[in-house]
Amino acid sequence: MSKAAEPLDFYPEQRFSCSRCGFCCSEFEVTATAGEVQNISRLVLPEMSVPAKSCFSPFKEGMSILNKDGEHHCRFMDEQGLCRIHRCAGAEAKPLACRLYPFNVHIWADGHISADLRYICPAVGGNDGQRIGEQTAHIQAMAEILRQREKVADTSYSEANPTELKQVRFVHEGIKAIFRNDSMPLAVRIYAAAKILDFHGQREMCQAIANADASFQDEAVKFVAKAEPLLDGEMARAAALPLRERIEFRSLLAGYLRDDATGKATPAGRFSRMWHFVCFGLGHGSLQQINDSCPDTAGIDIIKTVLPCDTDAAELYYTFLRSKLESMHFCSRYVHHYSYDLGLRHLLLTAPVCFSLASAFAAAEHKLRVDAAQMRRVLTYIDTTFSLSPYFRQNSTRQIIRRLSVPPVMAGLLNYLASVKK
């Protein structure tokens, strides 16, 4: 009897096609297993001035790391910026880390395979390239290898309600169905999800989550469709953000742009970063003081300066949001060990974060609208820090996420975002 195919979870409209820019071969430290090192060392690679085996250094736990040259390029990169291993022996001969990038692929405790694409790759986020929905064979092949190397992903509903993954899936199907309804303004869908999380966070709702089944999806969709006028009215009547929430939101923006470069690890560097964080949270300073690669936003009110957004720029964010939702890449051990509830709140807040930062970037360039280039730049920061920054592992940050995602505050944040309300 043949084995049943594992469910694949991804947003099929994400696109990627390698542009051979060499970014990944220069910016990242690439690890390889002992078997990968052995196989690559046997290859005869033309134009290599040293044996392939000498291009690796011991790392940890039996792994090796690929060495870089004086310009910080992988030693296997040729003069055209191409991989000698790939050119001579095919993609299958490369280390798994190289074959996998820019995919994020996880194996879940219930057998699901999930995937999305990393926006730090310059070739992700455009309208060209191959749809991820056309790359299922590659995803499944990578998953088979990862199954032998990586721990499975798992999650519970929340810390207060540790319902297992099976029940979480039923709830998540309802949330995904709400966001697939493109006839409803994105802001209403985000606010509806915040309301559902708030409702299920009540102590008496613990058993309801534990008893969730396939009917949850239809019930959630019908509830939101029927309640849309009420939800829209609640958002319209939302009060302006109180001072504490304005400070916390600016702190969250700074956290997404946090630069954890080695130079910032010195005592002086840490103090400087903390000082700029405090100043920015209080409404002073510039994003450039948080991250050197950001524009100078001194004098720009980052909460109130929210510009209209070009359609292709808004679509970039929507694709990012859907890629995280469909893959559920916002919780588990791979995203700060967040529970489903906290991870989804974390994801919902990326809407005001992305549109606020993109507006600040555009305003710094004296533009009146957010274009795709600014949104793409913001997503490069957001997608990386969303799951990797130590800032989001802090208990204080978790509390900020919870406070900013309660319905009254979320409504206040969304009211600033004209592009999301359409």
Coordinates of C-alpha atoms in Angstrom, one line a residue:
M1 CA 0.0 0.0 0.0
S2 CA 1.5 3.3 -1.1
K3 CA 2.2 6.0 1.5
A4 CA -0.2 8.9 1.5
A5 CA 1.4 12.2 0.4
E6 CA 2.1 14.7 3.1
P7 CA 0.1 17.9 3.0
L8 CA 2.1 20.8 1.4
D9 CA 1.4 24.3 2.9
F10 CA 2.6 27.3 0.9
Y11 CA 1.2 30.4 -0.9
P12 CA 1.6 29.3 -4.6
E13 CA 1.9 32.9 -6.0
Q14 CA 5.3 33.6 -4.4
R15 CA 7.9 33.7 -7.2
F16 CA 11.6 33.1 -7.5
S17 CA 14.1 32.5 -10.3
C18 CA 17.8 32.7 -9.5
S19 CA 19.3 35.9 -11.1
R20 CA 22.9 34.7 -10.4
C21 CA 23.7 37.8 -8.5
G22 CA 26.0 36.0 -6.1
F23 CA 24.4 37.6 -3.0
C24 CA 23.9 34.3 -1.2
C25 CA 27.5 33.2 -2.0
S26 CA 28.9 36.3 -0.4
E27 CA 26.6 37.3 2.5
F28 CA 26.1 34.0 4.3
E29 CA 28.2 31.5 6.2
V30 CA 27.4 28.1 4.6
T31 CA 27.7 24.8 6.5
A32 CA 28.2 21.4 5.1
T33 CA 28.0 17.9 6.5
A34 CA 31.0 15.5 6.5
G35 CA 29.4 13.6 3.7
E36 CA 28.9 16.7 1.6
V37 CA 32.5 17.7 2.2
Q38 CA 33.7 14.3 1.2
N39 CA 31.7 14.2 -2.0
I40 CA 32.7 17.7 -3.1
S41 CA 36.4 17.0 -2.3
R42 CA 36.3 14.2 -4.9
L43 CA 35.2 16.5 -7.7
V44 CA 37.6 17.7 -10.3
L45 CA 36.8 21.4 -10.5
P46 CA 38.5 23.4 -13.3
E47 CA 40.3 26.7 -12.6
M48 CA 40.6 25.9 -8.9
S49 CA 44.0 26.9 -7.6
V50 CA 43.7 24.8 -4.5
P51 CA 42.1 21.4 -3.7
A52 CA 38.4 21.5 -3.0
K53 CA 38.9 19.9 0.4
S54 CA 41.0 22.9 1.5
C55 CA 38.0 25.2 0.9
F56 CA 36.3 23.9 4.1
S57 CA 37.1 24.6 7.8
P58 CA 35.8 22.7 10.8
F59 CA 32.7 24.3 12.4
K60 CA 30.8 22.4 15.1
E61 CA 28.9 19.2 15.8
G62 CA 30.7 17.5 12.9
M63 CA 29.9 20.2 10.4
S64 CA 32.2 22.2 8.3
I65 CA 32.0 25.8 6.9
L66 CA 32.8 27.0 3.4
N67 CA 35.7 29.3 3.4
K68 CA 35.6 32.8 1.8
D69 CA 38.2 34.6 -0.3
G70 CA 39.7 38.0 0.4
E71 CA 36.5 39.7 -1.0
H72 CA 34.3 37.5 1.2
H73 CA 33.1 35.4 -1.8
C74 CA 32.7 31.7 -1.6
R75 CA 35.9 29.9 -2.7
F76 CA 33.8 28.0 -5.2
M77 CA 32.5 31.1 -7.0
D78 CA 34.1 31.6 -10.4
E79 CA 34.9 34.9 -12.2
Q80 CA 31.3 35.1 -13.6
G81 CA 29.8 34.8 -10.1
L82 CA 28.7 31.3 -10.8
C83 CA 29.2 28.1 -8.6
R84 CA 31.9 25.8 -9.9
I85 CA 30.3 22.9 -8.1
H86 CA 26.9 23.5 -9.8
R87 CA 28.5 24.1 -13.2
C88 CA 30.6 20.9 -13.1
A89 CA 28.4 18.4 -11.2
G90 CA 24.9 19.9 -11.0
A91 CA 22.8 21.3 -8.2
E92 CA 22.5 18.0 -6.4
A93 CA 26.3 18.1 -5.6
K94 CA 26.1 21.4 -3.7
P95 CA 25.6 21.5 0.1
L96 CA 22.0 21.4 1.2
A97 CA 22.1 25.0 2.5
C98 CA 22.9 26.2 -1.0
R99 CA 20.3 24.0 -2.7
L100 CA 17.7 25.1 -0.2
Y101 CA 18.2 28.8 -0.4
P102 CA 16.0 31.0 -0.7
F103 CA 13.4 28.4 0.4
N104 CA 12.3 28.0 4.0
V105 CA 11.1 24.4 4.4
H106 CA 9.9 22.9 7.6
I107 CA 8.6 19.5 8.6
W108 CA 5.8 19.5 11.2
A109 CA 5.0 17.1 13.9
D110 CA 1.8 16.1 12.2
G111 CA 3.5 15.4 8.9
H112 CA 2.8 18.6 7.1
I113 CA 5.5 20.1 4.9
S114 CA 5.5 24.0 4.8
A115 CA 7.5 26.4 2.6
D116 CA 7.9 30.0 1.8
L117 CA 10.6 32.2 0.2
R118 CA 13.0 34.5 2.0
Y119 CA 12.8 38.2 1.0
I120 CA 16.5 38.8 1.8
C121 CA 17.1 37.1 -1.6
P122 CA 17.1 39.9 -4.3
A123 CA 15.3 37.5 -6.7
V124 CA 12.3 37.1 -4.4
G125 CA 9.3 39.4 -4.4
G126 CA 9.0 40.3 -8.1
N127 CA 6.4 39.5 -10.6
D128 CA 8.7 37.4 -12.7
G129 CA 10.3 34.0 -12.0
Q130 CA 8.8 30.7 -11.3
R131 CA 5.8 30.3 -9.0
I132 CA 6.5 28.4 -5.8
G133 CA 3.4 26.4 -6.7
E134 CA 5.3 25.0 -9.7
Q135 CA 8.3 23.9 -7.5
T136 CA 6.6 21.2 -5.4
A137 CA 9.0 18.5 -6.5
H138 CA 12.0 20.6 -5.3
I139 CA 10.2 21.3 -1.9
Q140 CA 9.4 17.7 -1.4
A141 CA 13.0 16.6 -2.2
M142 CA 14.5 19.1 0.2
A143 CA 11.9 18.0 2.9
E144 CA 13.1 14.4 2.6
I145 CA 16.7 15.5 3.4
L146 CA 15.7 17.9 6.1
R147 CA 13.6 15.1 7.7
Q148 CA 16.9 13.4 8.6
R149 CA 18.7 16.5 9.9
E150 CA 16.2 18.9 11.5
K151 CA 13.9 18.8 14.4
V152 CA 10.2 18.9 13.5
A153 CA 8.2 22.1 14.1
D154 CA 5.3 22.0 16.6
T155 CA 3.2 24.5 18.3
S156 CA 0.3 24.8 20.8
Y157 CA -2.5 27.3 20.7
S158 CA -1.2 29.5 23.5
E159 CA 0.7 29.4 26.8
A160 CA -2.6 29.6 28.7
N161 CA -4.3 27.1 26.4
P162 CA -1.7 24.5 25.3
T163 CA -4.1 22.7 22.9
E164 CA -2.2 20.5 20.5
L165 CA -1.3 21.0 16.8
K166 CA -4.2 19.0 15.4
Q167 CA -6.7 21.5 17.0
V168 CA -4.6 24.5 16.0
R169 CA -4.9 23.4 12.4
F170 CA -8.7 23.6 12.5
V171 CA -8.5 27.1 13.9
H172 CA -5.9 28.1 11.3
E173 CA -8.0 26.9 8.4
G174 CA -10.6 29.4 9.5
I175 CA -8.1 32.2 9.7
K176 CA -6.7 31.4 6.2
A177 CA -10.1 31.3 4.7
I178 CA -10.8 34.8 6.1
F179 CA -7.7 36.2 4.5
R180 CA -8.4 34.5 1.2
N181 CA -11.6 36.7 0.8
D182 CA -10.1 39.5 -1.3
S183 CA -13.5 41.2 -1.6
M184 CA -13.1 42.4 2.0
P185 CA -10.6 45.2 2.8
L186 CA -7.4 43.9 4.2
A187 CA -7.7 46.1 7.3
V188 CA -11.1 44.5 8.1
R189 CA -9.6 41.0 7.7
I190 CA -6.7 41.9 10.0
Y191 CA -9.0 43.4 12.6
A192 CA -11.4 40.4 12.4
A193 CA -8.4 38.1 13.1
A194 CA -7.4 40.2 16.1
K195 CA -11.0 40.0 17.4
I196 CA -11.0 36.2 17.0
L197 CA -7.7 35.9 18.9
D198 CA -9.1 38.2 21.6
F199 CA -12.3 36.1 21.9
H200 CA -10.4 32.8 22.1
G201 CA -8.0 34.3 24.7
Q202 CA -10.8 34.3 27.2
R203 CA -10.4 31.7 29.9
E204 CA -13.8 30.1 29.3
M205 CA -12.9 29.5 25.6
C206 CA -10.1 27.0 26.3
Q207 CA -12.4 24.1 25.8
A208 CA -13.8 25.5 22.6
I209 CA -10.3 25.5 21.1
A210 CA -9.7 21.9 22.3
N211 CA -13.0 20.8 20.7
A212 CA -12.4 22.6 17.4
D213 CA -13.1 20.6 14.2
A214 CA -13.5 21.0 10.5
S215 CA -16.7 23.1 11.0
F216 CA -14.6 26.0 12.5
Q217 CA -13.6 27.2 9.0
D218 CA -17.2 27.8 7.8
E219 CA -18.3 29.3 11.1
A220 CA -15.4 31.8 11.1
V221 CA -16.0 32.8 7.5
K222 CA -19.7 33.3 8.1
F223 CA -19.1 35.2 11.3
V224 CA -16.8 37.7 9.6
A225 CA -19.0 38.2 6.6
K226 CA -22.0 38.9 8.8
A227 CA -20.1 41.1 11.2
E228 CA -18.2 43.1 8.5
P229 CA -20.4 46.3 8.9
L230 CA -19.9 46.1 12.7
L231 CA -16.2 45.5 12.5
D232 CA -15.9 48.4 10.0
G233 CA -17.9 50.6 12.4
E234 CA -15.7 49.7 15.4
M235 CA -12.6 50.6 13.4
A236 CA -14.0 53.9 12.4
R237 CA -14.8 54.8 16.0
A238 CA -11.4 53.7 17.3
A239 CA -9.7 56.3 19.5
A240 CA -6.3 57.7 18.7
L241 CA -3.4 55.7 20.1
P242 CA -2.6 56.5 23.7
L243 CA 0.9 57.7 24.5
R244 CA 2.2 54.3 25.8
E245 CA 1.0 52.5 22.7
R246 CA 2.6 55.1 20.4
I247 CA 5.9 54.6 22.3
E248 CA 5.6 50.8 22.1
F249 CA 4.8 50.9 18.4
R250 CA 7.8 53.1 17.6
S251 CA 9.9 50.6 19.7
L252 CA 8.5 47.8 17.6
L253 CA 9.5 49.6 14.4
A254 CA 13.0 50.0 15.7
G255 CA 13.1 46.4 16.7
Y256 CA 12.4 45.3 13.2
L257 CA 15.3 47.3 12.0
R258 CA 17.7 46.3 14.7
D259 CA 21.2 45.8 13.5
D260 CA 22.9 42.9 15.3
A261 CA 26.2 43.3 13.6
T262 CA 29.4 42.3 15.5
G263 CA 30.4 46.0 16.1
K264 CA 27.2 46.5 18.1
A265 CA 28.2 43.7 20.5
T266 CA 30.7 45.9 22.4
P267 CA 29.6 47.6 25.6
A268 CA 29.8 51.0 23.8
G269 CA 27.9 49.6 20.9
R270 CA 25.2 48.2 23.1
F271 CA 24.8 51.4 25.0
S272 CA 24.6 53.4 21.8
R273 CA 21.9 51.1 20.4
M274 CA 19.9 51.3 23.6
W275 CA 20.1 55.1 23.7
H276 CA 18.9 55.4 20.1
F277 CA 16.1 52.9 20.8
V278 CA 14.9 55.0 23.7
C279 CA 15.1 58.2 21.8
F280 CA 13.3 56.8 18.8
G281 CA 10.6 55.3 21.0
L282 CA 10.0 58.7 22.5
G283 CA 9.6 60.2 19.0
H284 CA 13.1 61.6 18.4
G285 CA 16.0 60.7 16.2
S286 CA 16.1 58.9 12.9
L287 CA 15.8 55.3 11.6
Q288 CA 19.3 55.7 10.3
Q289 CA 20.6 55.8 13.9
I290 CA 18.9 52.4 14.4
N291 CA 20.3 50.9 11.2
D292 CA 23.0 52.5 9.1
S293 CA 21.4 51.3 5.9
C294 CA 18.1 53.1 6.5
P295 CA 17.4 56.6 5.2
D296 CA 17.6 59.6 7.5
T297 CA 14.0 60.1 8.8
A298 CA 14.7 62.9 11.3
G299 CA 11.8 65.2 11.5
I300 CA 9.3 62.7 10.1
D301 CA 6.5 61.6 12.4
I302 CA 6.6 57.9 11.6
I303 CA 3.2 57.1 13.0
K304 CA 1.2 59.9 11.3
T305 CA 3.2 60.1 8.0
V306 CA 1.5 57.2 6.2
L307 CA 1.4 57.7 2.5
P308 CA -0.9 56.1 -0.2
C309 CA 0.6 53.0 -1.7
D310 CA 1.0 52.0 -5.3
T311 CA -0.9 48.8 -6.2
D312 CA 2.2 46.7 -6.9
A313 CA 3.7 47.9 -3.5
A314 CA 0.6 46.8 -1.6
E315 CA 0.6 43.5 -3.5
L316 CA 4.2 42.9 -2.4
Y317 CA 3.1 43.1 1.3
Y318 CA 0.0 41.0 0.7
T319 CA 2.1 38.2 -0.9
F320 CA 4.4 38.3 2.1
L321 CA 1.4 38.1 4.5
R322 CA -0.2 35.2 2.6
S323 CA 3.1 33.3 2.4
K324 CA 3.4 33.4 6.2
L325 CA -0.2 32.5 6.7
E326 CA -0.4 29.6 4.3
S327 CA 2.9 28.1 5.6
M328 CA 2.2 29.0 9.2
H329 CA 5.7 30.3 9.4
F330 CA 5.0 32.6 12.3
C331 CA 5.2 30.2 15.2
S332 CA 7.0 27.1 16.5
R333 CA 10.6 26.7 17.4
Y334 CA 11.6 28.3 14.1
V335 CA 10.0 31.6 15.1
H336 CA 11.2 32.4 18.6
H337 CA 9.2 29.3 20.0
Y338 CA 6.1 31.4 19.7
S339 CA 2.7 29.8 20.3
Y340 CA 0.1 30.0 17.5
D341 CA -1.7 32.9 19.3
L342 CA 1.4 35.0 19.9
G343 CA 2.8 34.2 16.5
L344 CA -0.3 35.3 14.6
R345 CA -0.4 38.5 16.6
H346 CA 3.2 39.0 15.6
L347 CA 2.2 38.5 12.0
L348 CA -0.8 40.8 12.1
L349 CA 1.3 43.7 13.4
T350 CA 3.5 43.5 10.3
A351 CA 0.8 45.4 8.4
P352 CA 1.1 48.6 10.3
V353 CA 4.8 48.1 10.7
C354 CA 5.5 47.6 6.9
F355 CA 3.2 50.4 5.7
S356 CA 4.6 52.8 8.3
L357 CA 8.2 52.0 7.5
A358 CA 7.7 52.1 3.8
S359 CA 6.0 55.5 4.1
A360 CA 8.9 56.8 6.2
F361 CA 11.3 55.6 3.5
A362 CA 9.3 57.3 0.8
A363 CA 9.0 60.5 2.8
A364 CA 12.7 60.6 3.3
E365 CA 13.1 60.5 -0.5
H366 CA 10.5 63.4 -0.8
K367 CA 8.0 61.1 -2.5
L368 CA 4.3 61.3 -2.1
R369 CA 3.5 57.6 -2.6
V370 CA 5.0 54.3 -1.5
D371 CA 6.3 52.4 -4.5
A372 CA 7.4 48.8 -4.9
A373 CA 11.1 49.5 -4.4
Q374 CA 10.4 51.0 -0.9
M375 CA 8.1 48.2 0.1
R376 CA 10.6 45.6 -1.2
R377 CA 13.3 47.2 0.9
V378 CA 11.2 47.2 4.0
L379 CA 10.3 43.5 3.5
T380 CA 14.0 42.6 3.3
Y381 CA 14.4 43.9 6.9
I382 CA 11.1 42.6 8.2
D383 CA 11.3 39.0 6.8
T384 CA 14.7 38.5 8.4
T385 CA 14.1 40.0 11.9
F386 CA 10.6 38.5 12.0
S387 CA 12.0 35.1 12.8
L388 CA 15.6 35.7 13.7
S389 CA 16.1 38.8 15.8
P390 CA 16.9 38.3 19.5
Y391 CA 14.7 41.4 20.1
F392 CA 11.6 39.3 19.5
R393 CA 12.7 36.7 22.1
Q394 CA 12.6 39.1 24.9
N395 CA 9.6 38.9 27.3
S396 CA 9.2 42.6 27.2
T397 CA 8.7 42.4 23.4
R398 CA 6.2 39.6 23.7
Q399 CA 4.2 41.8 26.0
I400 CA 4.4 44.7 23.5
I401 CA 3.1 42.4 20.8
R402 CA 0.2 41.3 23.0
R403 CA -0.8 44.9 24.0
L404 CA -0.6 46.3 20.4
S405 CA -2.6 43.5 18.9
V406 CA -5.7 43.8 21.2
P407 CA -8.7 45.0 19.0
P408 CA -9.0 48.6 20.3
V409 CA -5.2 49.3 19.7
M410 CA -5.1 47.3 16.4
A411 CA -8.0 49.4 15.1
G412 CA -6.2 52.6 16.1
L413 CA -3.1 51.4 14.2
L414 CA -5.0 50.3 11.1
N415 CA -6.9 53.6 10.9
Y416 CA -3.7 55.3 10.0
L417 CA -3.2 53.0 7.0
A418 CA -5.3 54.2 4.0
S419 CA -3.8 51.7 1.7
V420 CA -4.8 48.8 3.9
K421 CA -8.3 50.0 4.3
K422 CA -9.1 49.7 0.6

